mmCIF file of C-alpha atoms in Angstrom:
data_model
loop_
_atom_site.group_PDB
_atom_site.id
_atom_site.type_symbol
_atom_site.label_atom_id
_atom_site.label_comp_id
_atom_site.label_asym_id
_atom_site.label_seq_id
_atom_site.Cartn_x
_atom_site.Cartn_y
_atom_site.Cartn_z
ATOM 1 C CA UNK A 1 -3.150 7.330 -14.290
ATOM 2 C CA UNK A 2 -2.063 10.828 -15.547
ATOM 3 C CA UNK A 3 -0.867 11.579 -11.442
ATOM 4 C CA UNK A 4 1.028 7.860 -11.641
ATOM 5 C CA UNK A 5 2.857 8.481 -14.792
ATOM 6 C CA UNK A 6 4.303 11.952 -13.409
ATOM 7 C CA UNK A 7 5.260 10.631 -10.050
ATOM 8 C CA UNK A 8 7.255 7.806 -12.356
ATOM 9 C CA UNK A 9 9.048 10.573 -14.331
ATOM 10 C CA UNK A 10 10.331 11.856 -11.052
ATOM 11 C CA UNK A 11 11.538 8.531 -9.977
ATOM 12 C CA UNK A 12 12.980 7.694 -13.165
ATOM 13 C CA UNK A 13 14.333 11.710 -13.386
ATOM 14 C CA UNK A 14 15.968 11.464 -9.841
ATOM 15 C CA UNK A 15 17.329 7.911 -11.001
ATOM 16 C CA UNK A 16 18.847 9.404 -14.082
ATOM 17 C CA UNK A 17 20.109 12.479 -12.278
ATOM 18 C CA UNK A 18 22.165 9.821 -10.027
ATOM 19 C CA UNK A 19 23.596 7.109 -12.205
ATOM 20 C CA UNK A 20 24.733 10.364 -14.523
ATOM 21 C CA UNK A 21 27.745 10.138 -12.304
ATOM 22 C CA UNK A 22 28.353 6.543 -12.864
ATOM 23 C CA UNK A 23 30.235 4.735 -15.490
ATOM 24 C CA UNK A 24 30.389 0.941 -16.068
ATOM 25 C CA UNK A 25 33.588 -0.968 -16.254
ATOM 26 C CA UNK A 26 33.180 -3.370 -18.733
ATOM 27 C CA UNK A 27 29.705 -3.384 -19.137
ATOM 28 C CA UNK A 28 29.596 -5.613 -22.183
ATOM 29 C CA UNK A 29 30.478 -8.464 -19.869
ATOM 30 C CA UNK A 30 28.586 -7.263 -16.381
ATOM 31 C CA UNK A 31 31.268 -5.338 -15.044
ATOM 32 C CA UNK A 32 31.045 -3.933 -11.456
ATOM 33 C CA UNK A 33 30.282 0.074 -11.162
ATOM 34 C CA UNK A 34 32.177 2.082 -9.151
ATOM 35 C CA UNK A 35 30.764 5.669 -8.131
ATOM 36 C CA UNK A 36 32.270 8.561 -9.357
ATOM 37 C CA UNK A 37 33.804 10.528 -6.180
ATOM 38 C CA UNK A 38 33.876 13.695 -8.493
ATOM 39 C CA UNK A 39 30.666 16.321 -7.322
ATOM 40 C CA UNK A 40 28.716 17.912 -10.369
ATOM 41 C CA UNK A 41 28.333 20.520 -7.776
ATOM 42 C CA UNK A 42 30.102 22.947 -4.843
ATOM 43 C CA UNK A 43 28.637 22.201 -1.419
ATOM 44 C CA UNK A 44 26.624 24.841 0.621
ATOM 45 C CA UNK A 45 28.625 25.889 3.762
ATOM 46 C CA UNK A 46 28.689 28.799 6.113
ATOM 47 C CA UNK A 47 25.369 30.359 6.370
ATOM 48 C CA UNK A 48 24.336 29.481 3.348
ATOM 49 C CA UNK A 49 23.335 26.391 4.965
ATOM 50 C CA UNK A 50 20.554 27.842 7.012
ATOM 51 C CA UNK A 51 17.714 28.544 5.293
ATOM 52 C CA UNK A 52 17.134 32.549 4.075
ATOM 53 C CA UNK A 53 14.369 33.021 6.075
ATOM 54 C CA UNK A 54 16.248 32.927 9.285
ATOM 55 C CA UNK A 55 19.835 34.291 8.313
ATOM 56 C CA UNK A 56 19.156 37.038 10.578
ATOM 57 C CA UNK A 57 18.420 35.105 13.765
ATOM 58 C CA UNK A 58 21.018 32.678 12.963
ATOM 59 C CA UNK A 59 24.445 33.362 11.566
ATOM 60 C CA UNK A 60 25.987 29.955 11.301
ATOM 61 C CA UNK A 61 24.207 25.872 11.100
ATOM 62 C CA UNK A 62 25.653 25.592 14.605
ATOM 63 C CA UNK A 63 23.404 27.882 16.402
ATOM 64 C CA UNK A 64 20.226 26.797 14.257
ATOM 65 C CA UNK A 65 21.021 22.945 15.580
ATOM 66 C CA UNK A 66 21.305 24.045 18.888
ATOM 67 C CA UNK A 67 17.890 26.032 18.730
ATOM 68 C CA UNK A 68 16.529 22.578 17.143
ATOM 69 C CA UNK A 69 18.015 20.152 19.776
ATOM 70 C CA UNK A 70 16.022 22.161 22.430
ATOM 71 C CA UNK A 71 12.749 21.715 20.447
ATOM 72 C CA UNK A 72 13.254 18.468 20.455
ATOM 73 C CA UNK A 73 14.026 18.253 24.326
ATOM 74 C CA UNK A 74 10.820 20.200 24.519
ATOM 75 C CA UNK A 75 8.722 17.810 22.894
ATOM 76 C CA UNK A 76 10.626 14.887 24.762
ATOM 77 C CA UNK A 77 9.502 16.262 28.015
ATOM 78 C CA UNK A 78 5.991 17.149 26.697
ATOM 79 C CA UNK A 79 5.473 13.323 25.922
ATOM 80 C CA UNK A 80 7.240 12.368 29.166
ATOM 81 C CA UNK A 81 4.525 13.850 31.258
ATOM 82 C CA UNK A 82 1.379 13.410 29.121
ATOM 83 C CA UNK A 83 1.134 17.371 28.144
ATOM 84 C CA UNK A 84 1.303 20.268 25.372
ATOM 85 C CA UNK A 85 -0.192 18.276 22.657
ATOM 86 C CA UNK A 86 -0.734 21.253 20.514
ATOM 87 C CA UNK A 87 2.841 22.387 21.519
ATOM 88 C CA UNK A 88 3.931 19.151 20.134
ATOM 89 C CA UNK A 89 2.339 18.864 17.213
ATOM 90 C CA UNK A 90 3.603 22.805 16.021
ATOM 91 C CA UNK A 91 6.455 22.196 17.120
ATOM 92 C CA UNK A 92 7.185 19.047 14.873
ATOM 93 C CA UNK A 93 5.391 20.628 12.050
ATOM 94 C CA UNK A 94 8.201 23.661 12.229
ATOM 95 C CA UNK A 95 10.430 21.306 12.359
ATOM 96 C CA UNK A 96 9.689 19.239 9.598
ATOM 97 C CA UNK A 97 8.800 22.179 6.924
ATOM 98 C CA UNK A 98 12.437 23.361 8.637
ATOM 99 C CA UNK A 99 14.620 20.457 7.989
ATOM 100 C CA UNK A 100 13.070 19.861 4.161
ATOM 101 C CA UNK A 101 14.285 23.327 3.850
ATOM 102 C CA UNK A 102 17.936 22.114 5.371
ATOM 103 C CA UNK A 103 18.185 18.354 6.534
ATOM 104 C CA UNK A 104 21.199 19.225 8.477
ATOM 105 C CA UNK A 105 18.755 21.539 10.945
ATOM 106 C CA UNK A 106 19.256 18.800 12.914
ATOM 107 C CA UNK A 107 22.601 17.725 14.570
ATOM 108 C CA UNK A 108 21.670 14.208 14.958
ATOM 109 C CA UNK A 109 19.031 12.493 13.697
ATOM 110 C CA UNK A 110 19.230 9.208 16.406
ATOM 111 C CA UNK A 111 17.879 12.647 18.773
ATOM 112 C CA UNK A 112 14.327 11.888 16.453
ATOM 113 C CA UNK A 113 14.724 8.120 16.740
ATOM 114 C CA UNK A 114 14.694 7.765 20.239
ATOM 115 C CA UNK A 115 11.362 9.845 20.593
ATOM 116 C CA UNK A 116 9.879 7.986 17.841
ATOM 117 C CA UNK A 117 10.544 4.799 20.078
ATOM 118 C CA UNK A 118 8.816 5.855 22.820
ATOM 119 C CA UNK A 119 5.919 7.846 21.289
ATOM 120 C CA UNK A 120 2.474 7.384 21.203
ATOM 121 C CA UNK A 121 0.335 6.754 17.753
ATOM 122 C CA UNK A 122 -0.834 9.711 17.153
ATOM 123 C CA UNK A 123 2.602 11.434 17.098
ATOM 124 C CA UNK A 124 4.294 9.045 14.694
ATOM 125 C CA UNK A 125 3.070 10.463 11.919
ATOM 126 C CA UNK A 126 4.883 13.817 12.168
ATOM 127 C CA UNK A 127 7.782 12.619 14.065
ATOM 128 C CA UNK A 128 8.752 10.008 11.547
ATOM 129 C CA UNK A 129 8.541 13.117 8.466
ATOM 130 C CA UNK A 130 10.744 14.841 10.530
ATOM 131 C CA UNK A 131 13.120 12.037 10.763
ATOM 132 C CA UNK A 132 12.963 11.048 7.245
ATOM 133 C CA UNK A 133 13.879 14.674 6.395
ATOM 134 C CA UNK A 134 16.808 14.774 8.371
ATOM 135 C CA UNK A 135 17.962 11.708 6.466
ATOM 136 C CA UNK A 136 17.825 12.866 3.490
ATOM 137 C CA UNK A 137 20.893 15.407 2.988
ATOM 138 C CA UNK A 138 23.314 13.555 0.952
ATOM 139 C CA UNK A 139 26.455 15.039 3.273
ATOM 140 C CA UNK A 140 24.744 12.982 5.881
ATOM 141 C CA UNK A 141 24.875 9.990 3.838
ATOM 142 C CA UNK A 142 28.114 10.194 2.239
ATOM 143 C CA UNK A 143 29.524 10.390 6.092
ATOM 144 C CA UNK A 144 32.477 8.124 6.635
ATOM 145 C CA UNK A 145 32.314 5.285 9.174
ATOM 146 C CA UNK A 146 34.389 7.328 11.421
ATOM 147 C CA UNK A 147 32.138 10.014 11.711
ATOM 148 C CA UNK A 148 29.172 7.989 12.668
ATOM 149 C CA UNK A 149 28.215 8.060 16.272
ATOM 150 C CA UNK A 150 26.960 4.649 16.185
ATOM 151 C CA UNK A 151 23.856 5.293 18.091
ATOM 152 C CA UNK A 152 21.040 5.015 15.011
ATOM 153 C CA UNK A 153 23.728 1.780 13.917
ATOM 154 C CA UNK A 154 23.365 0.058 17.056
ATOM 155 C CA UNK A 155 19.276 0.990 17.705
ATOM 156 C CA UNK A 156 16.739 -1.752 17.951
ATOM 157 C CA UNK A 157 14.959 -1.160 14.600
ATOM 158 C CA UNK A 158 12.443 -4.484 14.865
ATOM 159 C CA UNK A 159 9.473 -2.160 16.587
ATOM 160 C CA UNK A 160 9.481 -0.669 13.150
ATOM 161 C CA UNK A 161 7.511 -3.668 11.780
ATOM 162 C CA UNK A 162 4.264 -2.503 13.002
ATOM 163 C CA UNK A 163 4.642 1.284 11.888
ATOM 164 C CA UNK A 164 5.280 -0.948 8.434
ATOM 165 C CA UNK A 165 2.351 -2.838 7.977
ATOM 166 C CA UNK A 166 -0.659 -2.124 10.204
ATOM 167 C CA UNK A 167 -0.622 1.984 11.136
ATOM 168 C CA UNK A 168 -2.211 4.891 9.297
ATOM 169 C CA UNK A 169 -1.314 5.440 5.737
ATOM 170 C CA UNK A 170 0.989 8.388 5.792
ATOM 171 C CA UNK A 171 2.764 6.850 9.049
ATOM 172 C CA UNK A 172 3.469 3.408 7.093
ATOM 173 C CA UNK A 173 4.929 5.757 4.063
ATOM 174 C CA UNK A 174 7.028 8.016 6.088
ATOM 175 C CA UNK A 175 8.492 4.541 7.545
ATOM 176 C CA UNK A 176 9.501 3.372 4.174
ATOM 177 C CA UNK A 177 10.846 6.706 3.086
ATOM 178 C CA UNK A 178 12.814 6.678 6.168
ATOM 179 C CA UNK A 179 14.175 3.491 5.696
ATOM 180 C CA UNK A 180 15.006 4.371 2.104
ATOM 181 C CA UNK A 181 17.029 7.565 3.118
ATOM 182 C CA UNK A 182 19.137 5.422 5.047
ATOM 183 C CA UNK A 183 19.382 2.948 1.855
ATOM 184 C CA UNK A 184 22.262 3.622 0.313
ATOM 185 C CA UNK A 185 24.699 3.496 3.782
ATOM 186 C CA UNK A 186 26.560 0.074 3.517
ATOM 187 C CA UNK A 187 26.750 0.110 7.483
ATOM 188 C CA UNK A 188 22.478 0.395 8.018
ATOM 189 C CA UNK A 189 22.123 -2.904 6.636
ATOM 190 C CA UNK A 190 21.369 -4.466 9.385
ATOM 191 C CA UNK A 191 19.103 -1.740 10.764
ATOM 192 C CA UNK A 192 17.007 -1.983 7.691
ATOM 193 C CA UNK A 193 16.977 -5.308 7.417
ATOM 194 C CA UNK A 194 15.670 -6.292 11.028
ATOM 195 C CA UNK A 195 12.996 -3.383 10.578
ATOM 196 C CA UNK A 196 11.100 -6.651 8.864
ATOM 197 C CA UNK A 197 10.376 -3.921 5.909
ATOM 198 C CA UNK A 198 11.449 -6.822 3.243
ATOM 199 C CA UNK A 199 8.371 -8.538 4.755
ATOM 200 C CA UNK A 200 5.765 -6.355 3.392
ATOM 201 C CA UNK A 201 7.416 -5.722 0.152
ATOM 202 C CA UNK A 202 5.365 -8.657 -1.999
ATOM 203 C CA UNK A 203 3.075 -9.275 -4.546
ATOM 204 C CA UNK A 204 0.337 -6.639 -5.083
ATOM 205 C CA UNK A 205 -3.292 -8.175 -4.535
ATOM 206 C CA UNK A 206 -4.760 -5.346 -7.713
ATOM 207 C CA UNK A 207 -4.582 -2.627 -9.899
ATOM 208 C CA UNK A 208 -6.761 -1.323 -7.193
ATOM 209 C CA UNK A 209 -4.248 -1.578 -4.481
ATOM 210 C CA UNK A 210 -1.342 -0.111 -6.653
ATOM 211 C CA UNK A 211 -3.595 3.239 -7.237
ATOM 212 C CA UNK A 212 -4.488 3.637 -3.468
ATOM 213 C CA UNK A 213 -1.306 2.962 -2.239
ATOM 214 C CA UNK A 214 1.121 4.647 -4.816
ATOM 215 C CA UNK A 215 2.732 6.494 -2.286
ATOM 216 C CA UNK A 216 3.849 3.560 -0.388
ATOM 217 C CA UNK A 217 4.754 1.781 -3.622
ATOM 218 C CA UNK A 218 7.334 4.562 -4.697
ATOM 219 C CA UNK A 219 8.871 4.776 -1.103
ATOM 220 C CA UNK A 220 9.259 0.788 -1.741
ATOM 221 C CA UNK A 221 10.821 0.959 -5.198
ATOM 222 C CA UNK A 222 13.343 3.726 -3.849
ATOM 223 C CA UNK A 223 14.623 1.779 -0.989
ATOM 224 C CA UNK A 224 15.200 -1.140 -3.422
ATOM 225 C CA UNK A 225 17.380 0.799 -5.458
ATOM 226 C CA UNK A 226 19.143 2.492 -3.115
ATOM 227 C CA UNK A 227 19.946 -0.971 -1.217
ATOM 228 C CA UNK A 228 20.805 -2.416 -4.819
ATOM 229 C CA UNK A 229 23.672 -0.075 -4.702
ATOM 230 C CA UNK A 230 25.979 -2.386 -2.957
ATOM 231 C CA UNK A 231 26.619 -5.790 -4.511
ATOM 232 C CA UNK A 232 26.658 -7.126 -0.176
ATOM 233 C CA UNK A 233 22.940 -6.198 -0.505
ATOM 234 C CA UNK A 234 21.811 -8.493 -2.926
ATOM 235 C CA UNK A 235 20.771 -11.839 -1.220
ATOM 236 C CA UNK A 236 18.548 -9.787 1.721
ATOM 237 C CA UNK A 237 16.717 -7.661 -1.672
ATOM 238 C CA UNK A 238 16.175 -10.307 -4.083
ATOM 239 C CA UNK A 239 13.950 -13.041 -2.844
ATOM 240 C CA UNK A 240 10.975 -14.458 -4.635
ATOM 241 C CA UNK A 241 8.525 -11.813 -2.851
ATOM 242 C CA UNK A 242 10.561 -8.473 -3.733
ATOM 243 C CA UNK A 243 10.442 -10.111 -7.693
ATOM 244 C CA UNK A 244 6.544 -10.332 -7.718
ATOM 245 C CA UNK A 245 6.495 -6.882 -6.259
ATOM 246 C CA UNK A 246 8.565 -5.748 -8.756
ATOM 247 C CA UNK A 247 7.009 -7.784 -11.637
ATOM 248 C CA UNK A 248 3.094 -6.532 -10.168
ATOM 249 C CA UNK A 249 4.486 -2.715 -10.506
ATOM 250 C CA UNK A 250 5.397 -2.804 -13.959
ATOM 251 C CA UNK A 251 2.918 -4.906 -15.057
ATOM 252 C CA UNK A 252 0.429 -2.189 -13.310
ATOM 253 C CA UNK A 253 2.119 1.019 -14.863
ATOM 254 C CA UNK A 254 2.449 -0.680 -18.035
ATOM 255 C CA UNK A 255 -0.880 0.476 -19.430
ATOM 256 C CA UNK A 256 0.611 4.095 -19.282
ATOM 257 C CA UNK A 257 3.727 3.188 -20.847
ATOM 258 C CA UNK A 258 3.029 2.098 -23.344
ATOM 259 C CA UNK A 259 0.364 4.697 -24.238
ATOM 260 C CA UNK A 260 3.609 7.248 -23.945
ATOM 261 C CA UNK A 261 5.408 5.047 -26.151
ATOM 262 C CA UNK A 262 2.976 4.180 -28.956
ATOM 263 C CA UNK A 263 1.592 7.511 -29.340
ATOM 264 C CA UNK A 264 -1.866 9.040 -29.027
ATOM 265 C CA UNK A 265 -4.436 7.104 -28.596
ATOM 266 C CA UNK A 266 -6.977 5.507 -31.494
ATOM 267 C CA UNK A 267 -10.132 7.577 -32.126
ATOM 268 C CA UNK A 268 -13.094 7.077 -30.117
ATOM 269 C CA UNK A 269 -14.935 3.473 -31.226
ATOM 270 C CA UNK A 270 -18.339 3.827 -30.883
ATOM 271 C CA UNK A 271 -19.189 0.965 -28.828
ATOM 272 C CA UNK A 272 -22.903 -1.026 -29.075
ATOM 273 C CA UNK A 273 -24.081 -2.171 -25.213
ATOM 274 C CA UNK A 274 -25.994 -5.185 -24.075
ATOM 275 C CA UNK A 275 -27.470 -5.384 -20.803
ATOM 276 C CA UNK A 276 -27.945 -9.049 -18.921
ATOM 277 C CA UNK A 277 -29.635 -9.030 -15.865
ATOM 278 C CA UNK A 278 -30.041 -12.315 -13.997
ATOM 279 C CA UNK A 279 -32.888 -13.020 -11.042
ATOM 280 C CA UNK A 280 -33.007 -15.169 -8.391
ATOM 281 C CA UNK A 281 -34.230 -18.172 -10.386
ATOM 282 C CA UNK A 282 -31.117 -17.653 -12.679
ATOM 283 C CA UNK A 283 -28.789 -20.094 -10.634
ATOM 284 C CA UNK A 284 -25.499 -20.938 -11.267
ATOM 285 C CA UNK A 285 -23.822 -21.807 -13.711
ATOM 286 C CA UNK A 286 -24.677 -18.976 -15.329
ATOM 287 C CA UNK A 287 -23.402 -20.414 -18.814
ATOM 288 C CA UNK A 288 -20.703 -17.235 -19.575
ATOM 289 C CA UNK A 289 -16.906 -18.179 -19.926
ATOM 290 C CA UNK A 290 -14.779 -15.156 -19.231
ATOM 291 C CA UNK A 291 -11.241 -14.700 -20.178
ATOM 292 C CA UNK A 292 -10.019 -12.543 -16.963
ATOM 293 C CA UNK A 293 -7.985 -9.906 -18.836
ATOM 294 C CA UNK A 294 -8.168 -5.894 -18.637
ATOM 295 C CA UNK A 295 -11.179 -5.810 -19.489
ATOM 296 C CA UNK A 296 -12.224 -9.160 -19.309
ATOM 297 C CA UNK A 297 -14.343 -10.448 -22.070
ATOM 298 C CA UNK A 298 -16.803 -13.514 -23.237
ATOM 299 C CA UNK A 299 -14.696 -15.903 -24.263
ATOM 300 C CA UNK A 300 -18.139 -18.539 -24.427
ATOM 301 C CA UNK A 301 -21.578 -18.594 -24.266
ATOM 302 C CA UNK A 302 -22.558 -22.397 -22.697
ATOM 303 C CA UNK A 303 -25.637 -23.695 -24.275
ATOM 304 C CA UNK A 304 -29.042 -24.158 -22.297
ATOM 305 C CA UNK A 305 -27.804 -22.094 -20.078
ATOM 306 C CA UNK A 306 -29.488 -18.292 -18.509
ATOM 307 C CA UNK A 307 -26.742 -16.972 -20.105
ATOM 308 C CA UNK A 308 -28.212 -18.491 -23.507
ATOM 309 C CA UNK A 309 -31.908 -17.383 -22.496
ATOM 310 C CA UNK A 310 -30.465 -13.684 -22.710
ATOM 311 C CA UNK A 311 -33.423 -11.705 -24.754
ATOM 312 C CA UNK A 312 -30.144 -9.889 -26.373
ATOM 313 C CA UNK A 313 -27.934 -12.880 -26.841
ATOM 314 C CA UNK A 314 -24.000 -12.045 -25.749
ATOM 315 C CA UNK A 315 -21.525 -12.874 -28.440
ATOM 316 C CA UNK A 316 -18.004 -14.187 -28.016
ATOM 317 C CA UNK A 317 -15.492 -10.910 -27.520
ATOM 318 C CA UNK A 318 -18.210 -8.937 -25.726
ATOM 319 C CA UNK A 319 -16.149 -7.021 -23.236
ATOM 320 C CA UNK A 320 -17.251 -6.722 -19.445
ATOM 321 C CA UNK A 321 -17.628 -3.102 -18.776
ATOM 322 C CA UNK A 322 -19.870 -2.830 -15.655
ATOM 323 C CA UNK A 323 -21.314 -5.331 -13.048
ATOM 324 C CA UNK A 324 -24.419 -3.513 -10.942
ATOM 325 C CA UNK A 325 -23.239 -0.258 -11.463
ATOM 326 C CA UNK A 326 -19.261 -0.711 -10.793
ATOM 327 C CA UNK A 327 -17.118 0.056 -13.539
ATOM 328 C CA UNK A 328 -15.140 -3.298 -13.666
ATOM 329 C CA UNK A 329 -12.727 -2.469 -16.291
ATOM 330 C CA UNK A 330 -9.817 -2.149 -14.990
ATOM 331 C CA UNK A 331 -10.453 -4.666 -11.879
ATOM 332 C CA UNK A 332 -8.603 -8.281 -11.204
ATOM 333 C CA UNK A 333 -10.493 -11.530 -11.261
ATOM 334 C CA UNK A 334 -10.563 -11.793 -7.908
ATOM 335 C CA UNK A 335 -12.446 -8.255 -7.291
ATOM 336 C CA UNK A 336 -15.272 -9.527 -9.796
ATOM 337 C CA UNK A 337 -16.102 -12.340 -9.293
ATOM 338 C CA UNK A 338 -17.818 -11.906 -5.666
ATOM 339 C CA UNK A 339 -19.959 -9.607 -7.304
ATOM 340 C CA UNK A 340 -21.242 -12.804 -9.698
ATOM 341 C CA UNK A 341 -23.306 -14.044 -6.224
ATOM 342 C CA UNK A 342 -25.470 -10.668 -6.086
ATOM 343 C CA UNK A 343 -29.619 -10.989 -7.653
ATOM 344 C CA UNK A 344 -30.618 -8.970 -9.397
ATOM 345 C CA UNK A 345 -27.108 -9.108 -11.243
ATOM 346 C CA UNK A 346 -26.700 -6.783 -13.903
ATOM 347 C CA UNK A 347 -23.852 -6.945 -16.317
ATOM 348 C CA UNK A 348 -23.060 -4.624 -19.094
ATOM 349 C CA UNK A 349 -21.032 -5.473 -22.142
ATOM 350 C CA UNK A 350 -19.726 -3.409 -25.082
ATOM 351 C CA UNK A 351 -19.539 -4.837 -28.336
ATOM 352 C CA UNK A 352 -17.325 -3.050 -31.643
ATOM 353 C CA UNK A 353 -18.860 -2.372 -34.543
ATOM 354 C CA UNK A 354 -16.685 -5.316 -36.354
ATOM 355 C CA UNK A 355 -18.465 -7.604 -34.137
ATOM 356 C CA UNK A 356 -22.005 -6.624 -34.120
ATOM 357 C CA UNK A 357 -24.414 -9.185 -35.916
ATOM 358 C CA UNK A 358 -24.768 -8.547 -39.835
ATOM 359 C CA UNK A 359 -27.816 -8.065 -41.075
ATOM 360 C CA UNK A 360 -29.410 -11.282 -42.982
ATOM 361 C CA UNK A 361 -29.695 -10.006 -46.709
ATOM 362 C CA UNK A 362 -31.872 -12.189 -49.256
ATOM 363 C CA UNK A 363 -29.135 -13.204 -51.842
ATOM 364 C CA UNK A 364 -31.086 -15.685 -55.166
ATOM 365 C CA UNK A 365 -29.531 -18.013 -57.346
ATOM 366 C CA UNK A 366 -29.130 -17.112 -61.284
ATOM 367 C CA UNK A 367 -31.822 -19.715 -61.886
ATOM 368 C CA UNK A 368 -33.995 -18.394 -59.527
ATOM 369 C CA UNK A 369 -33.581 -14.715 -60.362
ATOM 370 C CA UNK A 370 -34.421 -16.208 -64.608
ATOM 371 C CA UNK A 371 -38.296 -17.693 -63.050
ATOM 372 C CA UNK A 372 -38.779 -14.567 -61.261
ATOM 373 C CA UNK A 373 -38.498 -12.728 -64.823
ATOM 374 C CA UNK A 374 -40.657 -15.185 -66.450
ATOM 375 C CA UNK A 375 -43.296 -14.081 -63.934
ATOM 376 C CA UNK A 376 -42.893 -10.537 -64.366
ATOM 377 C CA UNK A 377 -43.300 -11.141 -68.375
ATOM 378 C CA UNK A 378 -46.592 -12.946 -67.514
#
C-alpha cells in the first residue's frame, strides 16, 4: 500500500506541476480553461540537448538523430531477415535508456511505429518503451499542426488492441503509456481512439487486481487526463465503463487516504480468535450470514445450523480474517466465496475485546442476601 500511495503522490505531483500554469475563467460558474502559453522555464537547445555523456561524439541533436535513424534501419533489416536478435535487443535497450535521457534522440517517432507494426512478440516489449519515450518530450507535443508529418496521424492504430489487452504485462503498459504521451494532441484523437484502448478501461474485478496491475492502472488514469484536456474529448472518455474504472480506483486507494488524512493509526487492539472448521458432513447451508465488507464480518448466526454446532460459538461482528490459510482481509466477495466449497474448511475470526462474552457473575437480591445472614448467625 506504502509503494501505491507514493506512485499516487507522483501522479497527483506531476498533475499539480501542470495545472500550476492554468487559471480558470470564471470558475464559480464552470468556466472553460485556457492554457497559459507563458513557459515557467527556458528550453534546452544547441548541444545542450544531447545528453552529457556523448557531447564529445556529438556536437549538435542533428548528428545524434542521424546516428539513431541508422540504428533503427539496423534493427529494421535485422527483423526483415530473421537475424541479430541479440543485436536487436542492445540495440533497443541503448536506445531506450538514450531517448529517456533526450526524447528528441529520435527525429521521428512514426520511424518506431512502423517497426512496431511489423514486429514479432518478443520485440514489442522494448520497441514500444522506446516509442513511448520518444513521445514524451513536451516540444514534441506542443508541435503545431503544420509541423506534423502526418504519418503517425494517418497510421492504422486498431492492431494496437491486442498489445492492449491480451500480451505480456510490461508490453500492455508501455501501450497505454504510449497512448497517453500522445494524449494531450487534439489531432491523435482518432489514433487513440480506434486503438480500442477505451475498451479495456472498465470496472476493476478486486482490490487484488488493482495491486497487481498498478502499473497499468496509472498509465490508464494519465491518458484520461491528458485526453480530458480538450472539451472535443469528452463524449469518446466518459462512458459508463471509464466511470466504474474511475469510481473502482478511488474506492481501492481510499483505504490509504484516508489513513494520510486522519492521522496515525489507533493502537494495536488485541484481538481474541475463534477457529471453525467444517467436514464433509457439514453441508450447506452452513448457517453464517456475512456482510461482504473489508473485512467481511458475521452479520448472523442461523439456528440449527453447523454454524450453530460450533464448539466455540461465533458471535455477530466476528470479523473474517483467514479462510484455510489465505489471509482474506482485504479480498472481494467474489474471491471468497469459492473457497466456502473446500472440506476441511477452516475459517478464522477475530473478535475485540468489547465484544467478547462477559463473564456470568452471581448478583442476590437484598432479601436474599438478609436469609443468608440469618444462617451465618445460626
Amino acid at each position: 500500500e506504502a509503494q501505491e500511495f507514493s506512485a499516487l503522490l507522483k501522479v497527483i505531483v506531476l498533475h499539480n506541476t501542470c495545472v500550476a500554469r492554468i487559471k480558470i475563467e470564471n470558475d464559480k460558474k464552470g468556466g472553460l480553461v485556457p492554457l497559459e502559453n507563458e513557459r515557467t522555464q527556458e528550453r534546452v537547445k544547441g548541444i545542450d540537448m544531447v545528453p552529457k555523456e556523448l557531447r564529445v561524439m556529438f556536437k549538435t541533436m542533428k548528428q545524434l538523430q542521424f546516428k539513431c535513424e541508422g540504428l533503427l534501419e539496423v534493427v529494421e533489416q535485422c527483423l526483415d531477415t530473421n537475424r541479430g536478435r541479440e543485436l536487436i535487443t542492445a540495440i533497443l535497450e541503448c536506445m531506450s535508456g538514450l531517448t529517456y535521457l533526450s526524447p528528441l534522440c529520435v527525429l521521428d517517432p512514426y520511424s518506431v511505429y512502423k517497426i512496431v507494426s511489423k514486429a514479432p512478440e518478443w520485440v514489442h516489449s522494448p520497441l514500444l518503451c522506446l516509442l513511448c519515450n520518444t513521445l514524451s518530450d513536451e516540444d514534441r507535443v506542443e508541435k503545431n499542426d503544420e509541423e506534423e508529418s502526418g504519418e503517425m496521424i494517418n497510421a492504422q492504430s486498431d492492431y494496437l488492441f491486442p498489445l492492449i489487452s491480451t500480451s505480456t504485462l510490461k508490453t500492455r503498459q508501455y501501450t497505454l503509456a504510449t497512448l497517453a504521451n500522445l494524449g494531450p494532441r487534439k489531432r491523435f484523437q482518432p489514433f487513440i481512439v480506434n486503438s480500442g484502448v477505451f475498451r479495456v478501461i472498465k470496472p476493476l474485478p478486486s482490490r487484488s487486481y488493482f495491486v497487481e496491475h498498478f502499473g497499468l492502472v496509472i498509465e490508464c488514469m494519465r491518458l484520461l487526463t491528458n485526453m480530458t484536456c480538450m472539451e472535443d474529448t469528452h463524449l469518446d472518455v466518459m462512458t459508463e465503463t471509464v466511470v466504474g474504472f474511475l469510481r473502482d480506483v478511488l474506492k481501492y486507494s481510499s483505504k490509504q487516504i484516508l489513513f494520510d488524512l486522519k492521522g496515525p493509526p489507533v493502537p494495536d487492539v488485541e484481538y481474541e480468535y475463534v477457529t471453525a472448521t467444517f467436514e464433509e458432513e457439514d453441508v450447506p447451508p452452513l448457517g453464517l450470514r456475512i456482510r461482504w465488507e473489508v473485512p467481511p464480518y458475521v452479520s448472523e448466526v442461523l439456528a440449527d445450523t453447523p454454524a450453530a454446532a460450533l464448539e466455540q460459538p461465533l458471535m455477530d461482528g466476528d470479523e473474517l480474517v483467514e479462510v484455510n490459510g489465505v489471509d482474506v482481509t482485504e479480498m472481494e466477495q467474489s474471491e471468497i466465496e469459492p473457497f466456502f466449497e473446500m472440506r476441511p474448511l477452516t475459517l478464522v475470526f477475530r473478535r475485540t475485546p468489547e465484544r467478547r462474552p462477559k463473564k456470568q457473575e452471581l448478583t442476590l437480591k437484598a432479601d436474599e442476601e438478609e436469609e443468608i445472614a440469618k444462617v451465618e448467625k445460626l
